[in-house]
Short mmCIF file of C-alpha atoms in Angstrom, two decimals:
data_model
loop_
_atom_site.label_atom_id
_atom_site.label_comp_id
_atom_site.label_asym_id
_atom_site.label_seq_id
_atom_site.Cartn_x
_atom_site.Cartn_y
_atom_site.Cartn_z
CA MET Y 1 160.11 166.35 -62.51
CA LYS Y 2 159.71 162.85 -62.56
CA TYR Y 3 157.80 162.99 -58.29
CA LEU Y 4 155.23 165.60 -60.75
CA TYR Y 5 154.93 162.76 -63.70
CA ARG Y 6 154.16 159.92 -61.09
CA ILE Y 7 151.23 162.38 -59.46
CA TYR Y 8 150.91 162.84 -63.22
CA GLN Y 9 149.70 159.36 -64.03
CA LEU Y 10 148.46 159.08 -60.04
CA VAL Y 11 145.38 161.97 -61.09
CA VAL Y 12 145.64 161.69 -64.72
CA ALA Y 13 146.43 159.66 -66.44
CA LEU Y 14 146.00 155.92 -64.90
CA PRO Y 15 142.10 156.48 -63.73
CA LEU Y 16 141.21 157.52 -67.82
CA GLY Y 17 144.05 154.62 -68.55
CA ILE Y 18 141.33 152.14 -66.61
CA LEU Y 19 138.60 153.46 -68.28
CA THR Y 20 139.30 153.49 -71.25
CA THR Y 21 140.70 150.12 -71.10
CA ILE Y 22 137.44 148.96 -70.13
CA LEU Y 23 135.47 151.66 -72.28
CA THR Y 24 137.78 149.03 -75.86
CA ALA Y 25 136.82 146.05 -74.36
CA ILE Y 26 133.56 146.75 -74.32
CA THR Y 27 132.64 147.97 -77.70
CA VAL Y 28 135.35 145.23 -79.07
CA ALA Y 29 133.27 142.80 -77.51
CA ILE Y 30 130.09 143.43 -78.74
CA GLY Y 31 131.43 144.78 -82.47
CA CYS Y 32 132.61 141.38 -82.29
CA THR Y 33 129.32 139.61 -81.20
CA ILE Y 34 127.26 141.71 -84.26
CA GLY Y 35 129.45 141.32 -86.70
CA ASN Y 36 132.93 142.45 -89.00
CA GLY Y 37 135.74 140.67 -86.82
CA HIS Y 38 138.21 141.72 -88.99
CA TYR Y 39 137.51 144.74 -87.63
CA TRP Y 40 135.91 144.92 -84.69
CA GLY Y 41 139.29 143.40 -82.84
CA TYR Y 42 141.40 145.47 -83.97
CA ALA Y 43 140.32 148.95 -84.53
CA PRO Y 44 138.94 149.88 -81.54
CA GLY Y 45 142.44 147.96 -79.41
CA ARG Y 46 144.78 150.08 -81.96
CA TRP Y 47 142.42 153.95 -80.77
CA TRP Y 48 143.50 152.11 -77.24
CA ALA Y 49 147.28 152.07 -77.58
CA ARG Y 50 147.49 154.68 -79.05
CA ILE Y 51 145.02 156.46 -76.63
CA ILE Y 52 147.59 155.49 -73.57
CA LEU Y 53 150.76 156.80 -75.42
CA TRP Y 54 149.06 159.66 -75.45
CA LEU Y 55 147.79 159.88 -71.66
CA LEU Y 56 151.55 159.47 -70.68
CA LEU Y 57 152.88 162.11 -73.22
CA ILE Y 58 154.51 159.12 -74.73
CA PRO Y 59 156.79 160.05 -77.87
CA VAL Y 60 156.79 157.57 -80.46
CA LYS Y 61 159.31 157.27 -84.02
CA VAL Y 62 157.86 154.78 -86.67
CA GLU Y 63 160.90 154.27 -89.47
CA GLY Y 64 160.32 151.60 -92.50
CA ARG Y 65 156.36 151.46 -92.97
CA GLU Y 66 157.42 151.72 -97.08
CA HIS Y 67 158.40 148.05 -97.18
CA LEU Y 68 154.92 146.45 -96.07
CA GLU Y 69 152.79 145.82 -99.13
CA LYS Y 70 149.04 146.92 -99.06
CA ASP Y 71 146.89 143.21 -99.43
CA GLN Y 72 149.93 140.87 -98.27
CA SER Y 73 149.54 138.56 -95.55
CA TYR Y 74 153.32 139.64 -93.21
CA VAL Y 75 154.09 137.45 -90.14
CA PHE Y 76 155.50 139.75 -87.80
CA VAL Y 77 158.02 138.86 -85.17
CA ALA Y 78 158.85 141.27 -82.54
CA ASN Y 79 162.22 141.93 -79.24
CA HIS Y 80 160.29 141.54 -76.39
CA GLN Y 81 161.69 144.34 -73.77
CA GLY Y 82 158.34 145.35 -71.96
CA ALA Y 83 154.11 145.16 -71.42
CA PHE Y 84 154.80 148.35 -73.23
CA ASP Y 85 155.43 147.00 -76.85
CA ILE Y 86 152.04 146.02 -77.01
CA PHE Y 87 151.18 149.99 -77.72
CA LEU Y 88 153.40 149.78 -79.41
CA ILE Y 89 152.79 147.37 -82.19
CA TYR Y 90 149.09 148.30 -81.66
CA GLY Y 91 148.83 150.98 -81.41
CA HIS Y 92 151.60 152.19 -83.77
CA LEU Y 93 151.48 148.90 -87.09
CA ASN Y 94 148.89 150.87 -88.59
CA ARG Y 95 148.23 146.86 -88.98
CA ASN Y 96 145.75 144.25 -88.78
CA PHE Y 97 146.36 141.66 -87.21
CA LYS Y 98 146.03 139.06 -85.08
CA TRP Y 99 148.11 139.03 -81.52
CA MET Y 100 150.00 134.82 -80.14
CA MET Y 101 149.82 136.23 -76.45
CA LYS Y 102 150.09 133.71 -73.72
CA TYR Y 103 146.59 132.00 -72.37
CA GLN Y 104 146.94 133.91 -68.53
CA LEU Y 105 146.42 137.39 -70.65
CA ARG Y 106 143.18 135.74 -71.11
CA ARG Y 107 142.92 135.42 -67.64
CA ILE Y 108 142.89 139.76 -66.88
CA PRO Y 109 139.20 141.11 -66.42
CA PHE Y 110 138.05 143.07 -69.64
CA VAL Y 111 140.97 142.90 -72.28
CA GLY Y 112 140.81 138.90 -71.49
CA TYR Y 113 137.02 138.56 -72.35
CA ALA Y 114 137.95 141.05 -75.36
CA CYS Y 115 140.88 139.49 -76.75
CA GLU Y 116 138.80 135.67 -76.33
CA LYS Y 117 136.68 137.65 -78.29
CA SER Y 118 137.82 139.57 -81.51
CA HIS Y 119 140.07 136.01 -81.49
CA GLN Y 120 143.23 136.62 -80.44
CA ILE Y 121 146.13 133.31 -80.34
CA PHE Y 122 146.28 131.88 -77.07
CA VAL Y 123 149.54 130.11 -76.85
CA ASP Y 124 148.75 127.53 -74.40
CA LYS Y 125 151.52 124.77 -73.52
CA ARG Y 126 149.88 122.80 -70.76
CA GLY Y 127 150.07 119.70 -73.66
CA PRO Y 128 151.07 118.74 -77.19
CA ARG Y 129 146.86 118.83 -78.08
CA LYS Y 130 146.57 122.42 -76.46
CA ILE Y 131 149.88 123.43 -78.79
CA LYS Y 132 148.23 121.89 -81.54
CA ALA Y 133 145.38 123.18 -80.90
CA THR Y 134 147.53 126.94 -80.77
CA TYR Y 135 149.16 126.22 -84.47
CA ASP Y 136 146.37 124.83 -85.57
CA ALA Y 137 144.50 128.88 -85.27
CA ALA Y 138 147.45 130.00 -86.32
CA ARG Y 139 147.88 128.83 -89.25
CA GLN Y 140 143.45 129.71 -90.19
CA THR Y 141 144.60 133.52 -88.84
CA LEU Y 142 147.68 133.10 -91.58
CA GLN Y 143 144.91 131.27 -93.88
CA GLY Y 144 141.76 133.27 -93.96
CA GLY Y 145 144.52 136.94 -95.35
CA THR Y 146 144.96 138.75 -91.39
CA SER Y 147 148.40 139.28 -90.41
CA LEU Y 148 149.62 137.61 -87.25
CA THR Y 149 152.34 139.06 -84.51
CA VAL Y 150 154.57 137.01 -82.58
CA PHE Y 151 157.63 137.86 -80.08
CA PRO Y 152 159.62 134.48 -80.95
CA GLU Y 153 161.28 134.93 -77.30
CA GLY Y 154 157.71 133.55 -75.76
CA ALA Y 155 159.19 135.73 -73.02
CA ARG Y 156 159.63 139.68 -72.11
CA THR Y 157 163.38 140.29 -71.24
CA PHE Y 158 165.23 140.57 -68.12
CA THR Y 159 168.19 143.36 -69.63
CA GLY Y 160 166.97 144.41 -72.30
CA HIS Y 161 168.57 142.35 -73.92
CA MET Y 162 167.09 139.70 -76.83
CA ALA Y 163 167.66 136.10 -76.06
CA HIS Y 164 166.63 133.52 -78.24
CA PHE Y 165 163.88 133.33 -81.11
CA ARG Y 166 161.32 130.44 -80.46
CA LYS Y 167 161.33 128.69 -84.63
CA GLY Y 168 157.33 127.98 -83.63
CA ALA Y 169 155.98 131.60 -85.56
CA PHE Y 170 159.36 130.71 -89.01
CA ALA Y 171 157.54 127.14 -89.17
CA LEU Y 172 153.53 128.76 -90.08
CA ALA Y 173 155.39 131.41 -92.18
CA ASP Y 174 157.35 128.35 -94.08
CA GLU Y 175 154.38 126.11 -94.77
CA LEU Y 176 152.05 128.30 -96.08
CA GLN Y 177 155.24 130.31 -98.20
CA LEU Y 178 154.27 133.90 -96.37
CA PRO Y 179 157.42 136.85 -95.52
CA VAL Y 180 158.43 137.59 -92.46
CA VAL Y 181 159.09 140.95 -91.14
CA PRO Y 182 162.11 141.10 -88.39
CA LEU Y 183 160.38 144.53 -85.85
CA THR Y 184 162.48 145.79 -83.72
CA ILE Y 185 161.76 147.16 -79.78
CA ASN Y 186 163.35 150.64 -78.70
CA GLY Y 187 162.69 152.43 -75.35
CA SER Y 188 160.22 149.58 -74.30
CA PHE Y 189 162.17 148.74 -71.43
CA ASP Y 190 162.80 151.87 -70.07
CA VAL Y 191 159.67 152.75 -69.87
CA MET Y 192 158.62 149.57 -67.90
CA PRO Y 193 160.85 147.14 -66.91
CA ARG Y 194 158.84 143.58 -66.42
CA MET Y 195 161.21 143.88 -63.10
CA ARG Y 196 158.93 146.89 -61.54
CA ASP Y 197 154.92 145.73 -63.16
CA GLY Y 198 152.42 147.98 -61.72
CA HIS Y 199 155.24 150.37 -60.72
CA PHE Y 200 154.86 154.32 -62.27
CA ALA Y 201 155.97 153.75 -65.96
CA ASN Y 202 158.94 156.40 -66.64
CA TRP Y 203 159.34 158.99 -69.41
CA HIS Y 204 161.05 157.48 -71.47
CA PRO Y 205 160.39 157.88 -76.08
CA LEU Y 206 159.89 154.96 -77.93
CA SER Y 207 160.89 153.47 -81.46
CA LEU Y 208 159.79 150.76 -83.76
CA THR Y 209 161.36 149.87 -86.19
CA ILE Y 210 159.49 147.66 -90.01
CA HIS Y 211 162.33 146.15 -91.15
CA GLN Y 212 162.58 144.58 -94.89
CA PRO Y 213 160.17 141.40 -95.50
CA ILE Y 214 161.61 137.70 -95.82
CA TYR Y 215 160.68 136.58 -98.19
CA PRO Y 216 160.94 132.78 -98.98
CA VAL Y 217 163.21 130.77 -100.65
CA GLY Y 218 162.77 127.03 -100.21
CA GLN Y 219 160.58 125.54 -98.29
CA GLY Y 220 162.10 122.82 -94.80
CA PRO Y 221 163.55 122.91 -92.15
CA GLU Y 222 166.50 125.10 -93.76
CA ASN Y 223 164.18 127.80 -95.11
CA VAL Y 224 163.04 128.11 -91.13
CA GLU Y 225 166.51 127.70 -90.14
CA ALA Y 226 168.11 130.85 -92.05
CA THR Y 227 164.85 132.69 -92.07
CA MET Y 228 164.47 132.89 -88.11
CA HIS Y 229 168.64 134.39 -88.18
CA GLN Y 230 167.95 136.39 -90.57
CA ALA Y 231 165.41 137.80 -88.74
CA TYR Y 232 166.83 137.35 -85.24
CA ASP Y 233 170.36 139.81 -86.79
CA SER Y 234 168.35 142.36 -88.51
CA VAL Y 235 166.59 142.39 -85.19
CA MET Y 236 169.05 142.74 -83.37
CA SER Y 237 171.42 145.00 -85.75
CA ALA Y 238 168.16 147.91 -85.49
CA LEU Y 239 168.68 147.75 -81.86
CA ALA Y 240 169.86 150.83 -78.82
CA PRO Y 241 173.98 150.66 -78.50
CA GLU Y 242 173.93 149.75 -74.63
CA TYR Y 243 171.37 146.83 -75.40
CA GLN Y 244 173.57 144.85 -78.16
CA GLY Y 245 174.18 141.73 -77.50
CA PHE Y 246 172.82 137.71 -76.28
CA VAL Y 247 171.60 137.85 -73.30
CA GLU Y 248 170.48 133.99 -72.45
CA ASN Y 249 166.50 135.11 -70.24
CA PRO Y 250 165.56 131.68 -67.54
CA ASP Y 251 162.44 132.08 -67.92
CA GLN Y 252 162.11 131.73 -71.88
#
């Protein structure tokens, strides 16, 4: 069965996935150029992510959407199990948001250009001025009423386990007094761990758990620390048993 699935990926899913990616990137770029970037920067990407998972026959389960209020901006923070985290959150969170992503992703053909045109936020750590520009862009996004999705570990896991959370996203939420929503991803590491980037995907169900928002109870370093630890514990609580527990990530 594994080899039939690989043949299917090679003959059907891969060519259709590449075509879908190119068409989506062009649609996003043109739509954001014409106008209404709030819509064109999100809707095509959402359907692209759903189509990719559909092409790979990967089932998805989502729990906790009832925790989100319709017109509220949030800072979403998720564990980073693998590349398929993007498809799961983009396709199934059902919330318009901007990504905070590594600046290196700007170099991906078509996709990088579409991300730039749709004003996704590239995290650039090559010096204090670039770091400041990153957080200025994130602050402007949140002040404009849009939500933000961040992987606070900053790098994909090598083991499926969680490493440390960084404070940046929590400091932004604290500054603007916005609720933080923890997200737990399960299955992405099993579909394609980072050690197998570019290889065949493994068939494995994906699940996304949307936890209750963590609202600020104050402002300043203590609130940042408390929110970060509460978010970490929430994400960890819904991880599959085999991935429970902290494991240091040397890439952080």
